[in-house]
Short mmCIF file of C-alpha atoms in Angstrom, two decimals:
data_model
loop_
_atom_site.label_atom_id
_atom_site.label_comp_id
_atom_site.label_asym_id
_atom_site.label_seq_id
_atom_site.Cartn_x
_atom_site.Cartn_y
_atom_site.Cartn_z
CA MET A 1 -11.49 19.96 -29.08
CA LEU A 2 -10.55 21.39 -25.71
CA THR A 3 -7.42 23.49 -26.25
CA SER A 4 -7.02 24.99 -22.77
CA LEU A 5 -8.59 24.84 -19.33
CA SER A 6 -8.36 27.43 -16.56
CA ILE A 7 -9.63 26.77 -13.03
CA LYS A 8 -9.53 29.39 -10.27
CA ASN A 9 -10.67 29.08 -6.65
CA TYR A 10 -12.34 25.67 -7.01
CA ALA A 11 -12.07 23.06 -4.23
CA LEU A 12 -8.34 22.43 -3.64
CA ILE A 13 -7.39 24.28 -6.81
CA GLU A 14 -6.18 27.81 -6.30
CA ASP A 15 -5.25 28.67 -9.88
CA ILE A 16 -4.24 26.29 -12.65
CA ASN A 17 -3.98 26.73 -16.42
CA ILE A 18 -3.27 23.87 -18.79
CA ASP A 19 -2.90 23.78 -22.55
CA LEU A 20 -4.14 20.61 -24.22
CA GLN A 21 -3.32 19.03 -27.56
CA SER A 22 -5.09 16.74 -29.97
CA GLY A 23 -4.44 13.01 -29.83
CA PHE A 24 -4.10 10.93 -26.67
CA THR A 25 -3.42 12.77 -23.39
CA ILE A 26 -2.68 11.10 -20.06
CA ILE A 27 -3.44 12.41 -16.56
CA THR A 28 -1.96 10.59 -13.58
CA GLY A 29 -1.67 11.24 -9.86
CA GLU A 30 -2.12 9.64 -6.49
CA THR A 31 -5.58 8.89 -5.18
CA GLY A 32 -7.05 12.06 -3.70
CA ALA A 33 -4.65 14.35 -5.55
CA GLY A 34 -7.49 16.13 -7.32
CA LYS A 35 -8.28 14.29 -10.56
CA SER A 36 -11.97 14.13 -9.68
CA ILE A 37 -11.86 17.86 -8.88
CA MET A 38 -10.72 18.57 -12.41
CA LEU A 39 -13.57 16.47 -13.80
CA GLY A 40 -16.00 18.33 -11.55
CA ALA A 41 -14.77 21.64 -12.94
CA LEU A 42 -15.23 20.37 -16.49
CA GLY A 43 -18.72 19.23 -15.51
CA LEU A 44 -19.56 22.80 -14.50
CA LEU A 45 -18.50 23.99 -17.96
CA LEU A 46 -20.91 21.47 -19.46
CA GLY A 47 -23.85 22.62 -17.33
CA ASP A 48 -23.67 20.63 -14.10
CA ARG A 49 -25.33 22.19 -11.07
CA ALA A 50 -23.08 24.64 -9.19
CA ASP A 51 -22.34 24.02 -5.51
CA PHE A 52 -21.27 27.01 -3.42
CA SER A 53 -19.46 24.73 -1.01
CA SER A 54 -16.96 23.88 -3.76
CA ILE A 55 -15.51 27.42 -3.67
CA ARG A 56 -12.00 27.39 -2.15
CA ASP A 57 -12.09 30.95 -0.77
CA SER A 58 -15.69 31.94 -0.05
CA GLU A 59 -14.83 35.64 -0.34
CA LYS A 60 -13.71 35.32 -3.96
CA LYS A 61 -15.52 34.08 -7.03
CA CYS A 62 -14.76 30.74 -8.63
CA VAL A 63 -14.05 30.91 -12.39
CA ILE A 64 -13.72 27.97 -14.76
CA GLU A 65 -12.96 28.69 -18.40
CA GLY A 66 -12.45 26.38 -21.34
CA ASN A 67 -11.26 27.21 -24.85
CA PHE A 68 -12.63 25.00 -27.59
CA SER A 69 -11.56 24.71 -31.22
CA ILE A 70 -14.82 23.91 -33.04
CA SER A 71 -14.23 24.93 -36.66
CA ASN A 72 -14.44 21.31 -37.90
CA TYR A 73 -17.70 20.36 -36.19
CA LYS A 74 -20.43 22.28 -38.06
CA LEU A 75 -21.89 24.06 -35.02
CA GLU A 76 -22.85 27.30 -36.79
CA ASN A 77 -26.56 26.40 -36.75
CA PHE A 78 -26.46 25.71 -33.01
CA PHE A 79 -24.99 29.17 -32.31
CA LYS A 80 -27.55 30.78 -34.61
CA LYS A 81 -30.42 28.96 -32.90
CA GLU A 82 -29.17 30.06 -29.47
CA ASP A 83 -28.64 33.63 -30.77
CA LEU A 84 -24.91 33.50 -29.99
CA ASP A 85 -21.87 34.79 -31.84
CA TYR A 86 -20.11 31.90 -33.54
CA GLU A 87 -16.34 31.78 -33.15
CA PRO A 88 -14.09 28.98 -34.51
CA ASN A 89 -12.27 29.21 -31.18
CA SER A 90 -15.06 29.56 -28.65
CA ILE A 91 -14.77 30.23 -24.93
CA ILE A 92 -17.11 28.80 -22.29
CA ARG A 93 -16.93 30.35 -18.83
CA ARG A 94 -18.68 29.45 -15.60
CA GLU A 95 -18.60 31.59 -12.48
CA ILE A 96 -19.76 30.92 -8.92
CA LEU A 97 -20.01 34.18 -6.98
CA PRO A 98 -19.47 34.55 -3.22
CA SER A 99 -23.23 35.20 -2.98
CA GLY A 100 -23.79 31.65 -4.22
CA LYS A 101 -25.17 32.81 -7.56
CA SER A 102 -23.94 31.00 -10.67
CA ARG A 103 -23.37 32.58 -14.08
CA ALA A 104 -22.52 31.09 -17.47
CA PHE A 105 -21.10 32.65 -20.64
CA ILE A 106 -20.44 31.51 -24.18
CA ASN A 107 -18.09 33.88 -26.01
CA ASP A 108 -18.77 36.47 -23.28
CA THR A 109 -22.54 36.32 -23.86
CA PRO A 110 -24.57 35.40 -20.74
CA VAL A 111 -26.50 32.17 -21.28
CA ARG A 112 -28.75 29.82 -19.35
CA ILE A 113 -27.36 26.55 -18.02
CA THR A 114 -29.45 24.64 -20.58
CA ALA A 115 -27.42 26.29 -23.36
CA LEU A 116 -24.22 24.90 -21.80
CA GLN A 117 -25.80 21.47 -21.48
CA ASN A 118 -26.95 21.48 -25.11
CA LEU A 119 -23.58 22.70 -26.42
CA GLY A 120 -21.73 20.24 -24.20
CA THR A 121 -23.32 17.26 -25.97
CA TYR A 122 -21.47 18.37 -29.13
CA LEU A 123 -18.12 18.95 -27.41
CA ILE A 124 -17.18 16.40 -24.74
CA ASP A 125 -18.16 12.93 -23.58
CA ILE A 126 -16.99 12.38 -20.00
CA HIS A 127 -16.89 8.68 -19.18
CA SER A 128 -17.00 8.25 -15.41
CA GLN A 129 -16.27 5.04 -13.52
CA HIS A 130 -19.96 4.81 -12.67
CA GLU A 131 -20.97 4.89 -16.34
CA THR A 132 -19.44 1.44 -16.92
CA LEU A 133 -22.29 -0.03 -14.89
CA SER A 134 -24.77 1.51 -17.34
CA LEU A 135 -23.83 -1.18 -19.89
CA GLY A 136 -26.56 -3.28 -18.29
CA ASN A 137 -29.07 -0.45 -18.51
CA SER A 138 -31.61 -0.67 -21.31
CA ASP A 139 -31.62 3.10 -21.94
CA TYR A 140 -27.85 3.12 -22.45
CA GLN A 141 -27.99 0.06 -24.70
CA PHE A 142 -30.57 1.81 -26.87
CA GLU A 143 -28.44 4.96 -26.90
CA VAL A 144 -25.44 3.00 -28.26
CA ILE A 145 -27.43 1.19 -30.94
CA ASP A 146 -29.26 4.36 -32.02
CA THR A 147 -26.02 6.33 -32.24
CA ILE A 148 -24.50 3.74 -34.55
CA ALA A 149 -27.76 3.47 -36.53
CA LYS A 150 -27.82 7.28 -36.86
CA ASN A 151 -31.37 7.38 -35.50
CA GLU A 152 -31.14 10.78 -33.79
CA SER A 153 -33.40 12.74 -36.17
CA LEU A 154 -35.80 9.79 -36.45
CA ILE A 155 -36.15 9.56 -32.66
CA ILE A 156 -36.89 13.31 -32.48
CA GLU A 157 -39.61 12.79 -35.11
CA TYR A 158 -40.98 9.77 -33.23
CA LYS A 159 -41.11 11.61 -29.89
CA SER A 160 -43.01 14.49 -31.51
CA GLU A 161 -45.53 12.08 -33.06
CA LEU A 162 -45.86 10.18 -29.78
CA LYS A 163 -46.61 13.41 -27.93
CA GLU A 164 -49.40 14.23 -30.40
CA PHE A 165 -50.73 10.65 -30.20
CA ARG A 166 -50.91 10.73 -26.41
CA ALA A 167 -52.57 14.15 -26.51
CA LEU A 168 -55.28 12.74 -28.80
CA LEU A 169 -55.82 9.75 -26.49
CA LYS A 170 -56.12 12.12 -23.55
CA ARG A 171 -58.58 14.30 -25.47
CA PHE A 172 -60.66 11.20 -26.33
CA ASP A 173 -60.85 10.18 -22.65
CA GLU A 174 -61.70 13.74 -21.61
CA LEU A 175 -64.40 13.94 -24.26
CA LYS A 176 -65.94 10.66 -23.10
CA GLU A 177 -65.93 11.90 -19.51
CA GLU A 178 -67.41 15.24 -20.52
CA GLN A 179 -70.12 13.52 -22.52
CA SER A 180 -70.86 11.06 -19.73
CA GLN A 181 -71.33 13.93 -17.31
CA ALA A 182 -73.26 15.96 -19.85
CA ALA A 183 -75.61 13.06 -20.54
CA LYS A 184 -76.49 12.88 -16.85
CA GLU A 185 -77.33 16.58 -16.79
CA TYR A 186 -78.80 16.83 -20.30
CA ASP A 187 -82.51 17.05 -19.43
CA TYR A 188 -81.99 19.66 -16.73
CA ASN A 189 -79.62 21.73 -18.89
CA LEU A 190 -82.07 21.57 -21.81
CA PHE A 191 -84.89 22.81 -19.55
CA LEU A 192 -82.76 25.72 -18.31
CA LEU A 193 -81.71 26.58 -21.86
CA ASN A 194 -85.28 26.59 -23.17
CA GLU A 195 -86.34 28.77 -20.24
CA LEU A 196 -83.65 31.34 -21.04
CA GLU A 197 -84.28 31.25 -24.79
CA GLU A 198 -88.02 31.79 -24.28
CA ALA A 199 -87.23 34.94 -22.32
CA GLN A 200 -85.83 36.43 -25.57
CA LEU A 201 -83.10 38.22 -23.66
CA GLN A 202 -81.06 40.98 -25.27
CA ALA A 203 -78.16 43.01 -23.98
CA GLY A 204 -79.34 46.30 -22.45
CA MET A 205 -83.01 45.33 -22.37
CA GLN A 206 -83.24 45.41 -18.56
CA ASP A 207 -82.30 49.09 -18.38
CA GLU A 208 -84.79 49.93 -21.12
CA LEU A 209 -87.60 47.98 -19.44
CA GLU A 210 -86.90 49.51 -16.02
CA GLU A 211 -86.94 53.00 -17.54
CA ARG A 212 -90.20 52.33 -19.39
CA TYR A 213 -91.76 50.87 -16.22
CA GLU A 214 -90.97 54.06 -14.29
CA GLU A 215 -92.61 56.17 -17.03
CA LEU A 216 -95.79 54.09 -17.15
CA ASN A 217 -96.02 53.80 -13.38
CA ASN A 218 -95.76 57.58 -12.81
CA VAL A 219 -98.00 59.03 -15.56
CA GLU A 220 -99.84 61.53 -13.30
CA GLU A 221 -96.64 62.92 -11.76
CA LEU A 222 -95.02 63.22 -15.19
CA THR A 223 -98.07 65.02 -16.64
CA GLU A 224 -98.34 67.46 -13.72
CA ASN A 225 -94.68 68.41 -13.53
CA LEU A 226 -94.02 68.58 -17.28
CA GLY A 227 -97.14 70.75 -17.70
CA SER A 228 -96.09 73.13 -14.90
CA ALA A 229 -92.58 73.40 -16.27
CA ILE A 230 -93.86 74.25 -19.76
CA ASN A 231 -96.30 76.76 -18.30
CA TYR A 232 -93.49 78.57 -16.47
CA LEU A 233 -91.63 78.84 -19.71
CA GLN A 234 -94.59 79.95 -21.82
CA GLN A 235 -96.64 82.42 -19.64
CA GLU A 236 -96.90 85.82 -21.28
CA GLU A 237 -96.30 87.86 -18.13
CA ILE A 238 -94.01 85.76 -15.90
CA GLY A 239 -92.81 83.03 -18.26
CA SER A 240 -89.06 82.50 -18.41
CA LEU A 241 -88.96 82.78 -22.21
CA GLU A 242 -90.88 86.04 -22.23
CA SER A 243 -88.62 87.48 -19.55
CA LEU A 244 -85.52 86.47 -21.50
CA LYS A 245 -86.93 88.04 -24.67
CA SER A 246 -87.38 91.33 -22.78
CA VAL A 247 -83.76 91.10 -21.62
CA ARG A 248 -82.71 90.48 -25.24
CA SER A 249 -84.64 93.56 -26.40
CA HIS A 250 -82.81 95.82 -23.95
CA LEU A 251 -79.41 94.36 -24.81
CA SER A 252 -80.00 94.79 -28.53
CA ARG A 253 -80.12 98.54 -28.06
CA ILE A 254 -76.61 98.72 -26.55
CA ALA A 255 -74.89 95.86 -28.39
CA GLN A 256 -73.25 98.21 -30.91
CA PHE A 257 -71.50 100.24 -28.23
CA SER A 258 -68.81 97.60 -27.48
CA SER A 259 -67.88 93.99 -28.08
CA ASN A 260 -68.58 93.31 -24.42
CA TYR A 261 -72.24 94.36 -24.77
CA GLU A 262 -72.48 92.50 -28.05
CA SER A 263 -71.32 89.36 -26.25
CA PHE A 264 -74.10 89.79 -23.65
CA TYR A 265 -76.64 89.98 -26.48
CA GLU A 266 -75.32 86.87 -28.25
CA ARG A 267 -75.27 84.81 -25.07
CA ILE A 268 -78.88 85.71 -24.18
CA GLN A 269 -79.87 84.88 -27.74
CA SER A 270 -78.26 81.41 -27.37
CA ALA A 271 -80.09 80.86 -24.08
CA ILE A 272 -83.44 81.74 -25.71
CA ILE A 273 -82.77 79.31 -28.56
CA GLU A 274 -81.85 76.54 -26.10
CA LEU A 275 -84.96 77.17 -24.00
CA ASP A 276 -87.13 77.19 -27.13
CA ASP A 277 -85.75 73.75 -28.04
CA LEU A 278 -86.19 72.51 -24.50
CA GLU A 279 -89.80 73.74 -24.39
CA ALA A 280 -90.59 72.02 -27.70
CA GLU A 281 -89.10 68.69 -26.51
CA MET A 282 -90.91 68.89 -23.19
CA THR A 283 -94.21 69.60 -24.99
CA SER A 284 -93.60 66.61 -27.26
CA ALA A 285 -92.81 64.42 -24.23
CA LEU A 286 -95.99 65.58 -22.50
CA GLU A 287 -98.05 64.66 -25.54
CA ARG A 288 -96.62 61.12 -25.43
CA VAL A 289 -97.39 60.62 -21.75
CA GLU A 290 -100.56 58.64 -21.38
CA ALA A 291 -101.84 55.95 -19.08
CA ASN A 292 -101.50 52.40 -20.54
CA PRO A 293 -102.31 49.74 -17.93
CA GLU A 294 -101.88 46.88 -20.43
CA GLU A 295 -98.32 47.92 -21.41
CA LEU A 296 -97.48 48.56 -17.76
CA GLU A 297 -98.52 45.01 -16.92
CA THR A 298 -96.52 43.58 -19.84
CA VAL A 299 -93.37 45.48 -18.88
CA ASN A 300 -93.77 44.46 -15.25
CA GLN A 301 -94.09 40.78 -16.22
CA LYS A 302 -90.95 40.91 -18.36
CA LEU A 303 -89.01 42.54 -15.55
CA GLN A 304 -90.20 39.99 -13.02
CA LEU A 305 -89.15 37.19 -15.37
CA ILE A 306 -85.68 38.73 -15.66
CA TYR A 307 -85.43 39.19 -11.88
CA ASN A 308 -86.47 35.58 -11.30
CA LEU A 309 -83.92 34.27 -13.82
CA GLN A 310 -81.18 36.38 -12.25
CA LYS A 311 -82.01 35.01 -8.84
CA LYS A 312 -82.19 31.45 -10.14
CA HIS A 313 -78.81 31.62 -11.90
CA ASN A 314 -77.16 33.96 -9.38
CA ALA A 315 -76.58 36.55 -12.13
CA GLU A 316 -76.32 40.30 -11.68
CA ASN A 317 -77.54 41.37 -15.11
CA VAL A 318 -78.89 40.21 -18.46
CA GLU A 319 -75.39 40.01 -19.93
CA GLU A 320 -74.46 37.33 -17.38
CA LEU A 321 -77.68 35.46 -18.20
CA LEU A 322 -76.74 35.52 -21.90
CA LYS A 323 -73.33 34.02 -21.06
CA ILE A 324 -74.97 31.31 -18.98
CA MET A 325 -77.33 30.60 -21.87
CA ASN A 326 -74.38 30.16 -24.26
CA ASP A 327 -72.67 27.81 -21.80
CA LEU A 328 -75.83 25.73 -21.51
CA ARG A 329 -76.15 25.69 -25.29
CA GLU A 330 -72.61 24.27 -25.55
CA LYS A 331 -73.26 21.60 -22.91
CA VAL A 332 -76.45 20.53 -24.65
CA SER A 333 -74.63 20.52 -27.99
CA VAL A 334 -71.89 18.26 -26.60
CA THR A 335 -74.48 15.68 -25.66
CA GLU A 336 -76.44 16.00 -28.91
CA ASN A 337 -73.27 15.78 -31.04
CA ALA A 338 -71.44 13.27 -28.89
CA GLU A 339 -71.12 10.56 -31.51
CA THR A 340 -69.79 12.92 -34.17
CA ALA A 341 -67.16 14.44 -31.88
CA LEU A 342 -65.96 11.04 -30.68
CA ASN A 343 -65.74 9.74 -34.23
CA GLU A 344 -63.64 12.74 -35.28
CA VAL A 345 -61.14 12.19 -32.46
CA GLN A 346 -61.06 8.44 -33.09
CA LEU A 347 -60.24 9.07 -36.75
CA ALA A 348 -57.44 11.46 -35.77
CA ILE A 349 -56.07 8.83 -33.35
CA LYS A 350 -56.10 6.19 -36.06
CA GLU A 351 -54.27 8.44 -38.52
CA GLN A 352 -51.67 9.47 -35.91
CA GLU A 353 -51.18 5.85 -34.88
CA ALA A 354 -50.42 4.94 -38.49
CA ARG A 355 -47.79 7.70 -38.72
CA LEU A 356 -46.31 6.65 -35.39
CA SER A 357 -46.18 2.99 -36.41
CA LYS A 358 -44.39 3.88 -39.65
CA THR A 359 -41.70 5.81 -37.75
CA ALA A 360 -41.38 3.03 -35.14
CA ASP A 361 -40.91 0.50 -37.95
CA LYS A 362 -38.09 2.62 -39.42
CA LEU A 363 -36.39 2.72 -36.02
CA TYR A 364 -36.71 -1.06 -35.71
CA GLU A 365 -35.28 -1.71 -39.17
CA ASN A 366 -32.36 0.68 -38.66
CA ARG A 367 -31.50 -0.96 -35.36
CA LYS A 368 -31.86 -4.48 -36.70
CA LYS A 369 -29.62 -3.66 -39.67
CA ILE A 370 -26.57 -2.53 -37.67
CA ILE A 371 -26.66 -5.07 -34.82
CA PRO A 372 -24.75 -7.92 -36.58
CA ALA A 373 -21.85 -5.64 -37.60
CA PHE A 374 -21.77 -4.07 -34.12
CA ILE A 375 -21.57 -7.51 -32.48
CA GLU A 376 -18.77 -8.56 -34.83
CA GLN A 377 -16.77 -5.38 -34.17
CA THR A 378 -17.24 -5.62 -30.41
CA GLU A 379 -16.21 -9.27 -30.26
CA GLN A 380 -13.10 -8.55 -32.33
CA ILE A 381 -12.02 -5.73 -29.98
CA LEU A 382 -12.70 -7.94 -26.96
CA LYS A 383 -10.38 -10.57 -28.44
CA ASP A 384 -7.63 -7.95 -28.55
CA LEU A 385 -8.45 -7.10 -24.95
CA GLY A 386 -7.95 -10.63 -23.67
CA MET A 387 -11.49 -11.96 -24.01
CA PRO A 388 -11.02 -14.28 -27.03
CA ASN A 389 -14.04 -16.44 -26.23
CA ALA A 390 -16.46 -13.63 -25.40
CA ARG A 391 -19.67 -13.68 -27.39
CA LEU A 392 -22.22 -10.89 -27.49
CA ASN A 393 -25.87 -11.41 -28.31
CA ILE A 394 -28.35 -8.55 -28.76
CA GLU A 395 -32.04 -9.39 -28.81
CA LEU A 396 -34.32 -6.85 -30.46
CA GLU A 397 -38.04 -7.51 -30.47
CA GLN A 398 -40.83 -5.26 -31.67
CA GLY A 399 -43.91 -5.11 -29.48
CA GLU A 400 -47.29 -3.43 -29.77
CA GLU A 401 -46.93 -0.75 -27.09
CA PHE A 402 -45.57 2.65 -28.05
CA LEU A 403 -42.66 3.38 -25.73
CA SER A 404 -40.59 6.54 -25.34
CA ASN A 405 -38.20 5.59 -28.17
CA GLY A 406 -40.20 3.17 -30.30
CA ARG A 407 -41.94 -0.16 -29.85
CA ASP A 408 -38.80 -2.22 -29.36
CA ARG A 409 -37.50 -4.28 -26.47
CA LEU A 410 -33.71 -4.49 -26.38
CA GLU A 411 -31.41 -6.60 -24.22
CA TRP A 412 -27.68 -7.28 -24.44
CA TYR A 413 -26.43 -10.73 -23.41
CA LEU A 414 -22.87 -11.89 -22.84
CA ALA A 415 -21.19 -15.25 -22.75
CA ALA A 416 -17.78 -14.32 -21.37
CA ASN A 417 -16.16 -17.76 -21.50
CA LYS A 418 -15.93 -20.65 -23.92
CA GLY A 419 -18.94 -22.93 -23.63
CA GLY A 420 -20.69 -20.52 -21.29
CA SER A 421 -24.36 -19.62 -21.65
CA PHE A 422 -25.63 -16.17 -22.47
CA LYS A 423 -26.64 -14.04 -19.49
CA GLU A 424 -27.82 -10.48 -19.12
CA MET A 425 -24.87 -8.10 -19.43
CA LYS A 426 -25.15 -6.79 -15.87
CA LYS A 427 -25.10 -10.34 -14.48
CA ALA A 428 -22.54 -11.94 -16.81
CA ALA A 429 -19.54 -9.61 -16.63
CA SER A 430 -17.05 -8.84 -13.87
CA GLY A 431 -15.80 -5.31 -13.22
CA GLY A 432 -12.73 -5.79 -15.41
CA GLU A 433 -14.78 -7.35 -18.19
CA LEU A 434 -17.27 -4.49 -18.06
CA SER A 435 -14.39 -2.01 -18.40
CA ARG A 436 -13.14 -3.80 -21.51
CA ILE A 437 -16.61 -4.04 -23.03
CA MET A 438 -17.21 -0.35 -22.35
CA LEU A 439 -13.91 0.56 -24.02
CA ALA A 440 -14.85 -1.56 -27.03
CA VAL A 441 -18.23 0.20 -27.25
CA LYS A 442 -16.70 3.66 -26.82
CA SER A 443 -14.11 3.01 -29.52
CA ILE A 444 -16.83 1.97 -31.98
CA LEU A 445 -18.92 5.00 -31.09
CA ALA A 446 -15.89 7.27 -31.50
CA ALA A 447 -15.41 6.02 -35.03
CA GLN A 448 -19.09 6.72 -35.80
CA SER A 449 -19.48 10.13 -34.21
CA ASN A 450 -17.99 13.53 -34.90
CA LEU A 451 -17.45 14.27 -31.20
CA PRO A 452 -14.29 16.36 -30.63
CA THR A 453 -13.28 15.08 -27.17
CA ILE A 454 -13.76 12.05 -24.95
CA ILE A 455 -12.48 11.82 -21.38
CA PHE A 456 -12.04 8.46 -19.63
CA ASP A 457 -11.95 8.39 -15.86
CA GLU A 458 -10.19 5.13 -14.99
CA ILE A 459 -11.65 3.03 -17.81
CA ASP A 460 -8.92 0.55 -16.81
CA THR A 461 -10.60 -0.50 -13.54
CA GLY A 462 -10.08 -4.20 -12.94
CA VAL A 463 -7.44 -4.82 -15.61
CA SER A 464 -3.64 -4.99 -15.64
CA GLY A 465 -0.61 -6.32 -17.47
CA GLU A 466 -1.04 -7.26 -21.12
CA ILE A 467 -4.71 -6.28 -21.13
CA ALA A 468 -3.80 -2.78 -19.96
CA GLN A 469 -1.26 -2.63 -22.79
CA LYS A 470 -4.00 -3.49 -25.31
CA MET A 471 -6.34 -0.92 -23.76
CA GLY A 472 -3.66 1.70 -24.16
CA GLU A 473 -3.26 0.81 -27.83
CA ILE A 474 -6.99 1.18 -28.44
CA LEU A 475 -7.07 4.55 -26.67
CA GLN A 476 -4.04 5.63 -28.65
CA LYS A 477 -5.75 4.59 -31.88
CA MET A 478 -8.89 6.52 -30.91
CA GLY A 479 -6.63 9.54 -30.42
CA ASN A 480 -5.80 9.50 -34.13
CA ASN A 481 -9.35 10.68 -34.90
CA MET A 482 -10.30 12.72 -31.85
CA GLN A 483 -8.98 14.19 -28.63
CA VAL A 484 -8.77 11.46 -25.99
CA ILE A 485 -7.95 12.25 -22.36
CA ALA A 486 -7.50 9.35 -19.95
CA ILE A 487 -7.14 9.47 -16.17
CA THR A 488 -5.31 6.26 -15.29
CA HIS A 489 -3.34 4.42 -12.61
CA LEU A 490 -1.80 1.95 -15.05
CA PRO A 491 1.68 2.65 -16.47
CA GLN A 492 0.95 0.49 -19.53
CA ILE A 493 -1.77 2.95 -20.54
CA ALA A 494 0.08 6.05 -19.37
CA GLY A 495 3.01 5.18 -21.60
CA LYS A 496 0.83 5.41 -24.73
CA GLY A 497 -0.04 9.08 -24.35
CA ALA A 498 1.25 11.76 -26.69
CA SER A 499 1.29 14.14 -23.73
CA HIS A 500 1.24 13.51 -20.00
CA PHE A 501 0.05 15.62 -17.05
CA ARG A 502 0.57 14.88 -13.38
CA ILE A 503 -1.85 16.09 -10.69
CA PHE A 504 -0.55 16.33 -7.15
CA LYS A 505 -1.26 18.05 -3.83
CA GLU A 506 1.14 20.60 -2.41
CA ASP A 507 1.14 21.61 1.25
CA ASN A 508 2.40 24.81 2.83
CA GLU A 509 2.11 26.05 6.40
CA GLU A 510 -1.51 27.11 6.03
CA THR A 511 -3.24 25.29 3.18
CA THR A 512 -3.21 22.39 0.77
CA ARG A 513 -3.64 23.01 -2.92
CA THR A 514 -3.88 20.89 -6.04
CA ARG A 515 -1.46 21.50 -8.87
CA ILE A 516 -1.07 20.04 -12.34
CA ILE A 517 2.05 20.06 -14.50
CA ARG A 518 2.96 18.79 -17.94
CA LEU A 519 5.73 16.17 -17.79
CA ASP A 520 8.70 16.18 -20.12
CA GLU A 521 10.27 12.90 -21.20
CA LYS A 522 12.53 12.61 -18.17
CA ALA A 523 9.72 13.37 -15.75
CA ARG A 524 7.46 10.90 -17.57
CA ILE A 525 10.00 8.12 -17.13
CA GLU A 526 10.21 8.88 -13.42
CA GLU A 527 6.41 9.00 -13.09
CA LEU A 528 6.01 5.66 -14.89
CA ALA A 529 8.76 4.14 -12.79
CA LEU A 530 6.96 5.21 -9.62
CA MET A 531 3.72 3.72 -10.96
CA LEU A 532 5.56 0.48 -11.75
CA GLY A 533 7.64 0.25 -8.60
CA GLY A 534 5.18 1.36 -5.99
CA ASN A 535 6.72 4.74 -5.17
CA THR A 536 10.33 3.50 -5.61
CA LYS A 537 12.41 4.26 -8.67
CA SER A 538 14.53 1.11 -8.97
CA ASP A 539 16.81 0.57 -11.93
CA SER A 540 14.53 -2.13 -13.26
CA ALA A 541 11.47 0.16 -12.89
CA MET A 542 13.28 2.95 -14.72
CA ALA A 543 14.28 0.58 -17.52
CA HIS A 544 10.72 -0.74 -17.78
CA ALA A 545 9.36 2.84 -17.86
CA LYS A 546 11.69 3.72 -20.75
CA SER A 547 10.54 0.64 -22.65
CA LEU A 548 6.90 1.63 -22.15
CA LEU A 549 7.55 5.05 -23.66
CA ASN A 550 9.51 3.60 -26.56
#
């Protein structure tokens, strides 16, 4: 439950701090005093979008902080999943900086807004005046029935299965399209593939062929220059090797005189060994050089084939041609194995559809099972709220199409008066009747859920007198099991609260600000008298106010 709320520099609020209790709490105040501002601040704590224009003083930051007692609501797993420190008394803080940037914290740990939104669903249900109209909305009607039927985990399972089912259907359509396109191009792709495969391409072969072509195409130049080079190394009088050997002979005679001379000798010895090896390899290479017109022609043909294929496929090298060949092989394979691939996906669709149908059937049965008791409870509460002849009918039909939350069609119908015919909820009920029906629904949901706090923003719209008294009793009863906060204009409801706050605007010479104070018994009587007497505290209004509190 919400144990305290602090709001600083937000709209007309300069700085307010209120401590809240369990049970039924009342908030009253004149229209425009700032009740909606307080709800807006709470909305920010629950992850609503921040608006820089709502800052009172644009040079200071806006801070909204709520303390929540959550020890009884089994939220440890949520905190663990969000990687947050769990505290039985947790603090949520929202800040809007003068720069316009918004920040959020849970127990002083920075979090994303989605974390606030997810946590908020476990903490507070804020019922706005606009929400009453959602009674005629199919999504809201499903939400009520599924909450009572405890379908939450089943709906999560269904949505996951539906996502997989739709992905398979999409894959099937894509595969059909791919195969249709591939079939049109099959003959041409097969021709290109065969052409590439016949070329017997291998990575690196182009470099090898080009090198071999240069050797075969320049036999005379190779023979002449290799021979001359070997001759210069081998000649007895002027050959490089012979000259180096003479140098070595001279150095050998002085090598023992110092390490420096010995180093000269060793280095010349290494050079002779290296030149000996080089001469041997060059001689071997010369022996292998021979004219071979047939091989030259073969190498040239292979290279021309590669060059033609590169030009045809706009490829820079053999490696790119190999990749193109693999792509063509896959396209051809798709066409040749089309039936098998389609059958595999169709089988997967059939199996997923069976799983999805089973889950949808469970949802249908769970919903169908709780509807009679829900109708009976709702009608009984409506009798207490001055609608003794109201009858509720809920039609649930299972179709064939897989929808976002099952295969069911759901519609609520109301016959508000005796002998009246059933009509769709949104067409059958007046504003006051909708308020009473919504309160009946909320009270049933409150008994089913483990939600700590519910806030009603003028749930009493369109009602008065004895009906308001009954509404107050229901809200008071709800407060026995959870924290209920009601913003109201009706003294009959206000008198039922265990605690009472008054919101009002205060003017000074420069600004207007919103304030909120807790009322003691005397102040409550005066507030109720004003609500009863239209801003006048007559003796009769004061007496009536005392009776409402008693």
